[in-house]
């Protein structure tokens, strides 16, 4: 898709480090009803979190002077939430650990799962709920994200094995 | 990516918010490796798409992305633009295998599996051959012959249609169980709230057919439509008197940008609480039952995932 090197297309694997799924510390997530065009640290705990109040119709806060209403959304049962980050190349040490454990754990694979040009991703945080914010009113049950959260159940039906005749 | 250099909590260029099956955490106790994202062919579009493979449990997962305009995440002490939410859900590998069998069928002969599932562009397709109980799976969509203890397979459209029909029916059951509103009455329910549950069986079939069609090539989708004896999608009803949608057209520019997702007027729009301008188009989509997966996610669900 966006890979610049055509020889890599379809050949690169991104390995998820399984151990990080166990070790990921809980994170606090807010889904805001606006686009902040930045990916960087932000003093959420200084400005946002202390301003959250429990109102009559859900949580209240303001962001950039606009009033937000929020609700807690639970991750559907059977699922677990993770925040993941890809690692840059040259994470030498970690990579070596990984190859080491692969020797012990890798069963009868003839071809190694991990190749030189592969990349790695790891879970840095876990969550079982997040706060969904709407502008001025709570997003409510018809928010699109609730529809998306119903997807895993439907997917299970679509992809379940069908009985033989 | 700069993320690898600074391992501080928040200074990361790309943080991805994922929902994974819970059991991956438990099984990861036993495994040290083997969970990986690979690019394979999308059996519907023919484009490269990211899937998650669990080599330990030998399972395939598809990745869907929820994406709606004007969202961002606060993740602990950081901000992440886009507000994307990734889902990894188990995928029936037969949809992918089917792509290769249909392709190989042009040669019209029985072939061994490892000659069918070959792909220069997406060589990781060989991972599919490691999945358990492949023979049992292939039985649904192929004829087979055994010569000298080696199996040879040939695509069977007839068997495939029967298999897909079962898929459609089990999807219909799930749609009902999840109270997904599938009919054209989504719109009319704007005006009389009690019609919501009046979805007809045919609407469910249409909707389920649309969901399944996201996993098979167009020709097969058309064939399935005939097999199910679905009528041609009726031309959309003239839009019902659009009083309510009009309301949310009124506000000034800024208000429209930020409030359209929570405006109470959209309450009964269910799956299409998107841009008011796009509502009519979305309503049409609902009626035909096609591309319904997109009603759960944003329009460009495949784009960002390539960056993982």
Short mmCIF file of C-alpha atoms in Angstrom, two decimals, chain A residues 1-3 9-19 21-23 26-46 48-49 63 66 69 75-89 91 94 98 101-102 104-111 113-115 118-119 121-122 124 126-127 130-165, chain B residues 1 3-4 7 10-25 28-29 31-39 48-50 52 55 58 62 64 66 68 70-83 85 87-93 95 120-124 126-127 130 136-137 139-140 162-163 166-167 170-171 174-175 178 180 211-212 215 254-255 258-259 261-264 266-268 270-271 273-274 293-298 302-308:
data_model
loop_
_atom_site.label_atom_id
_atom_site.label_comp_id
_atom_site.label_asym_id
_atom_site.label_seq_id
_atom_site.Cartn_x
_atom_site.Cartn_y
_atom_site.Cartn_z
CA UNK A 1 0.00 0.00 0.00
CA UNK A 2 2.30 2.73 1.18
CA UNK A 3 5.53 0.84 1.14
CA UNK A 9 5.67 -5.34 -0.64
CA UNK A 10 3.93 -8.40 0.71
CA UNK A 11 7.14 -9.84 2.09
CA UNK A 12 7.56 -7.88 5.24
CA UNK A 13 6.10 -9.36 8.38
CA UNK A 14 5.35 -7.34 11.48
CA UNK A 15 5.84 -9.51 14.53
CA UNK A 16 3.82 -8.83 17.63
CA UNK A 17 5.82 -9.62 20.75
CA UNK A 18 3.48 -11.93 22.68
CA UNK A 19 5.07 -11.19 26.06
CA UNK A 21 0.40 -8.57 25.73
CA UNK A 22 0.84 -9.90 29.25
CA UNK A 23 2.94 -7.07 30.57
CA UNK A 26 -3.38 -0.23 31.96
CA UNK A 27 -3.80 3.01 30.01
CA UNK A 28 -6.50 5.66 30.16
CA UNK A 29 -8.14 6.34 26.82
CA UNK A 30 -10.42 9.15 25.70
CA UNK A 31 -11.97 9.26 22.24
CA UNK A 32 -12.51 12.93 21.42
CA UNK A 33 -15.09 14.30 18.97
CA UNK A 34 -12.51 16.40 17.17
CA UNK A 35 -9.35 15.93 15.20
CA UNK A 36 -6.12 17.00 16.89
CA UNK A 37 -3.58 16.99 14.11
CA UNK A 38 -0.68 15.85 16.23
CA UNK A 39 0.83 12.67 17.61
CA UNK A 40 2.82 13.66 20.63
CA UNK A 41 2.90 13.96 24.39
CA UNK A 42 0.17 16.09 25.90
CA UNK A 43 -0.41 17.09 29.51
CA UNK A 44 -3.78 15.35 29.66
CA UNK A 45 -3.52 14.88 33.40
CA UNK A 46 -2.91 18.56 33.95
CA UNK A 48 -8.19 17.49 30.82
CA UNK A 49 -8.56 14.92 33.59
CA UNK A 63 -11.69 21.07 25.51
CA UNK A 66 -16.06 23.62 23.86
CA UNK A 69 -20.31 15.14 27.27
CA UNK A 75 -14.64 -3.30 25.53
CA UNK A 76 -17.03 -6.11 24.47
CA UNK A 77 -16.61 -9.35 26.37
CA UNK A 78 -14.15 -11.73 24.82
CA UNK A 79 -12.00 -8.88 23.59
CA UNK A 80 -9.08 -7.06 25.17
CA UNK A 81 -7.90 -3.57 24.30
CA UNK A 82 -4.26 -2.77 23.58
CA UNK A 83 -2.24 0.22 22.55
CA UNK A 84 0.52 -0.89 20.21
CA UNK A 85 3.63 0.79 18.93
CA UNK A 86 5.87 -0.28 16.09
CA UNK A 87 9.56 -0.37 16.72
CA UNK A 88 12.14 1.17 14.48
CA UNK A 89 14.85 -0.90 12.90
CA UNK A 91 16.34 -2.45 18.14
CA UNK A 94 15.40 -6.89 21.83
CA UNK A 98 13.49 -12.70 20.28
CA UNK A 101 13.45 -17.60 22.24
CA UNK A 102 12.39 -18.53 18.77
CA UNK A 104 13.45 -22.82 21.88
CA UNK A 105 9.84 -22.21 21.14
CA UNK A 106 9.69 -22.61 17.38
CA UNK A 107 8.41 -26.09 16.77
CA UNK A 108 8.65 -27.73 13.41
CA UNK A 109 8.78 -24.63 11.19
CA UNK A 110 11.23 -25.27 8.41
CA UNK A 111 11.49 -21.63 7.47
CA UNK A 113 9.20 -16.94 10.96
CA UNK A 114 11.38 -13.92 11.40
CA UNK A 115 13.46 -12.50 8.59
CA UNK A 118 10.86 -7.81 9.28
CA UNK A 119 9.58 -5.29 11.78
CA UNK A 121 5.26 -4.18 17.14
CA UNK A 122 4.57 -4.38 20.83
CA UNK A 124 2.60 -0.70 25.42
CA UNK A 126 -3.92 -2.38 27.84
CA UNK A 127 -7.46 -1.25 28.48
CA UNK A 130 -12.49 3.99 27.32
CA UNK A 131 -14.32 7.27 27.58
CA UNK A 132 -16.27 8.29 24.49
CA UNK A 133 -16.87 12.04 24.18
CA UNK A 134 -19.43 13.92 22.15
CA UNK A 135 -19.80 17.61 21.60
CA UNK A 136 -22.46 19.12 23.85
CA UNK A 137 -24.45 15.86 24.06
CA UNK A 138 -23.39 12.35 25.01
CA UNK A 139 -22.77 10.20 21.94
CA UNK A 140 -25.49 7.77 23.06
CA UNK A 141 -26.26 4.23 21.89
CA UNK A 142 -26.43 5.22 18.22
CA UNK A 143 -22.89 6.50 18.02
CA UNK A 144 -21.12 4.84 15.15
CA UNK A 145 -18.45 3.43 17.38
CA UNK A 146 -21.11 1.34 19.15
CA UNK A 147 -22.04 -0.16 15.80
CA UNK A 148 -18.41 -1.03 15.25
CA UNK A 149 -18.24 -2.71 18.65
CA UNK A 150 -21.01 -5.06 17.49
CA UNK A 151 -18.82 -6.17 14.61
CA UNK A 152 -16.90 -8.99 16.40
CA UNK A 153 -20.16 -10.85 17.05
CA UNK A 154 -21.20 -10.65 13.42
CA UNK A 155 -17.72 -11.52 12.23
CA UNK A 156 -17.84 -14.64 14.39
CA UNK A 157 -20.98 -15.76 12.58
CA UNK A 158 -19.65 -14.97 9.12
CA UNK A 159 -16.42 -16.85 9.73
CA UNK A 160 -17.65 -19.78 11.82
CA UNK A 161 -17.31 -23.15 10.14
CA UNK A 162 -20.53 -24.34 8.54
CA UNK A 163 -21.89 -27.81 9.31
CA UNK A 164 -21.37 -30.55 6.76
CA UNK A 165 -24.40 -31.83 4.91
CA UNK B 1 10.01 5.56 12.77
CA UNK B 3 9.33 5.78 18.06
CA UNK B 4 12.01 3.19 18.58
CA UNK B 7 11.10 4.74 24.66
CA UNK B 10 4.25 9.19 25.03
CA UNK B 11 6.77 10.44 22.52
CA UNK B 12 5.70 8.02 19.85
CA UNK B 13 4.87 8.79 16.30
CA UNK B 14 2.30 6.06 15.90
CA UNK B 15 0.21 4.44 18.56
CA UNK B 16 -2.38 1.95 17.35
CA UNK B 17 -5.46 1.21 19.39
CA UNK B 18 -6.41 -2.45 18.98
CA UNK B 19 -9.10 -4.81 20.16
CA UNK B 20 -7.85 -8.40 20.14
CA UNK B 21 -9.51 -11.65 21.16
CA UNK B 22 -8.85 -12.02 24.88
CA UNK B 23 -7.46 -15.53 24.58
CA UNK B 24 -4.43 -14.32 22.66
CA UNK B 25 -3.12 -13.03 25.96
CA UNK B 28 0.83 -16.03 24.65
CA UNK B 29 2.02 -17.51 27.93
CA UNK B 31 4.38 -19.00 23.03
CA UNK B 32 7.37 -16.85 22.58
CA UNK B 33 6.73 -15.96 18.98
CA UNK B 34 4.34 -16.56 16.20
CA UNK B 35 1.90 -13.67 16.29
CA UNK B 36 2.50 -11.67 13.19
CA UNK B 37 0.89 -9.26 10.79
CA UNK B 38 1.33 -10.30 7.18
CA UNK B 39 0.08 -8.90 3.92
CA UNK B 48 -2.98 -6.40 -0.47
CA UNK B 49 -4.49 -6.38 2.99
CA UNK B 50 -3.02 -6.89 6.45
CA UNK B 52 -2.90 -11.29 11.71
CA UNK B 55 1.30 -19.51 14.14
CA UNK B 58 -2.70 -21.70 13.66
CA UNK B 62 -8.68 -10.16 9.71
CA UNK B 64 -10.90 -4.01 10.42
CA UNK B 66 -13.13 1.89 12.70
CA UNK B 68 -14.90 8.28 11.55
CA UNK B 70 -13.13 14.23 13.46
CA UNK B 71 -11.82 11.93 16.15
CA UNK B 72 -8.62 11.71 18.17
CA UNK B 73 -7.38 9.68 21.09
CA UNK B 74 -5.95 10.81 24.38
CA UNK B 75 -3.76 7.88 25.39
CA UNK B 76 -2.44 8.49 28.89
CA UNK B 77 -0.34 11.63 28.57
CA UNK B 78 -0.34 11.82 24.79
CA UNK B 79 -2.56 12.66 21.86
CA UNK B 80 -2.98 10.43 18.81
CA UNK B 81 -4.76 11.86 15.79
CA UNK B 82 -7.28 9.97 13.69
CA UNK B 83 -9.15 8.19 16.45
CA UNK B 85 -9.90 1.66 16.43
CA UNK B 87 -10.36 -4.91 15.39
CA UNK B 88 -8.74 -8.30 14.95
CA UNK B 89 -11.41 -10.97 14.50
CA UNK B 90 -11.07 -14.62 13.47
CA UNK B 91 -11.34 -15.14 9.73
CA UNK B 92 -12.37 -18.26 7.84
CA UNK B 93 -9.23 -19.03 5.79
CA UNK B 95 -12.29 -17.29 1.75
CA UNK B 120 4.48 -14.03 -6.32
CA UNK B 121 3.11 -10.81 -4.92
CA UNK B 122 2.01 -12.14 -1.54
CA UNK B 123 4.33 -15.08 -0.86
CA UNK B 124 3.12 -15.35 2.72
CA UNK B 126 2.00 -20.33 2.03
CA UNK B 127 1.23 -19.72 5.70
CA UNK B 130 -0.05 -24.59 7.71
CA UNK B 136 -11.92 -30.74 5.86
CA UNK B 137 -12.24 -27.08 4.91
CA UNK B 139 -14.20 -30.28 1.12
CA UNK B 140 -16.73 -27.41 1.14
CA UNK B 162 -23.99 -24.35 -1.13
CA UNK B 163 -21.26 -23.49 1.36
CA UNK B 166 -24.96 -21.81 4.77
CA UNK B 167 -22.73 -18.86 5.60
CA UNK B 170 -25.73 -18.34 9.92
CA UNK B 171 -25.04 -14.65 9.37
CA UNK B 174 -26.39 -13.43 14.05
CA UNK B 175 -27.96 -10.29 12.59
CA UNK B 178 -27.68 -8.73 17.54
CA UNK B 180 -29.08 -5.22 13.61
CA UNK B 211 -21.57 -8.90 4.29
CA UNK B 212 -20.37 -12.17 2.73
CA UNK B 215 -14.99 -11.79 1.12
CA UNK B 254 -18.65 25.00 12.73
CA UNK B 255 -21.54 23.44 14.50
CA UNK B 258 -18.50 19.03 15.45
CA UNK B 259 -22.01 18.06 16.37
CA UNK B 261 -22.25 12.70 15.43
CA UNK B 262 -24.19 13.45 18.54
CA UNK B 263 -27.14 15.37 17.25
CA UNK B 264 -30.22 13.77 18.67
CA UNK B 266 -29.71 11.25 14.08
CA UNK B 267 -30.89 8.95 16.77
CA UNK B 268 -32.97 6.74 14.55
CA UNK B 270 -28.77 3.80 13.38
CA UNK B 271 -25.96 2.69 11.14
CA UNK B 273 -25.08 8.56 11.75
CA UNK B 274 -22.35 9.98 9.61
CA UNK B 293 -19.46 -3.93 6.51
CA UNK B 294 -18.64 -0.34 5.68
CA UNK B 295 -21.58 0.76 7.76
CA UNK B 296 -19.71 -0.51 10.79
CA UNK B 297 -16.50 1.23 9.88
CA UNK B 298 -15.31 4.30 8.12
CA UNK B 302 -7.91 -0.45 4.65
CA UNK B 303 -5.74 2.53 4.17
CA UNK B 304 -3.98 3.28 7.41
CA UNK B 305 -3.36 -0.27 8.39
CA UNK B 306 -0.60 -0.55 5.84
CA UNK B 307 1.55 1.56 8.09
CA UNK B 308 1.68 -0.76 11.01
#
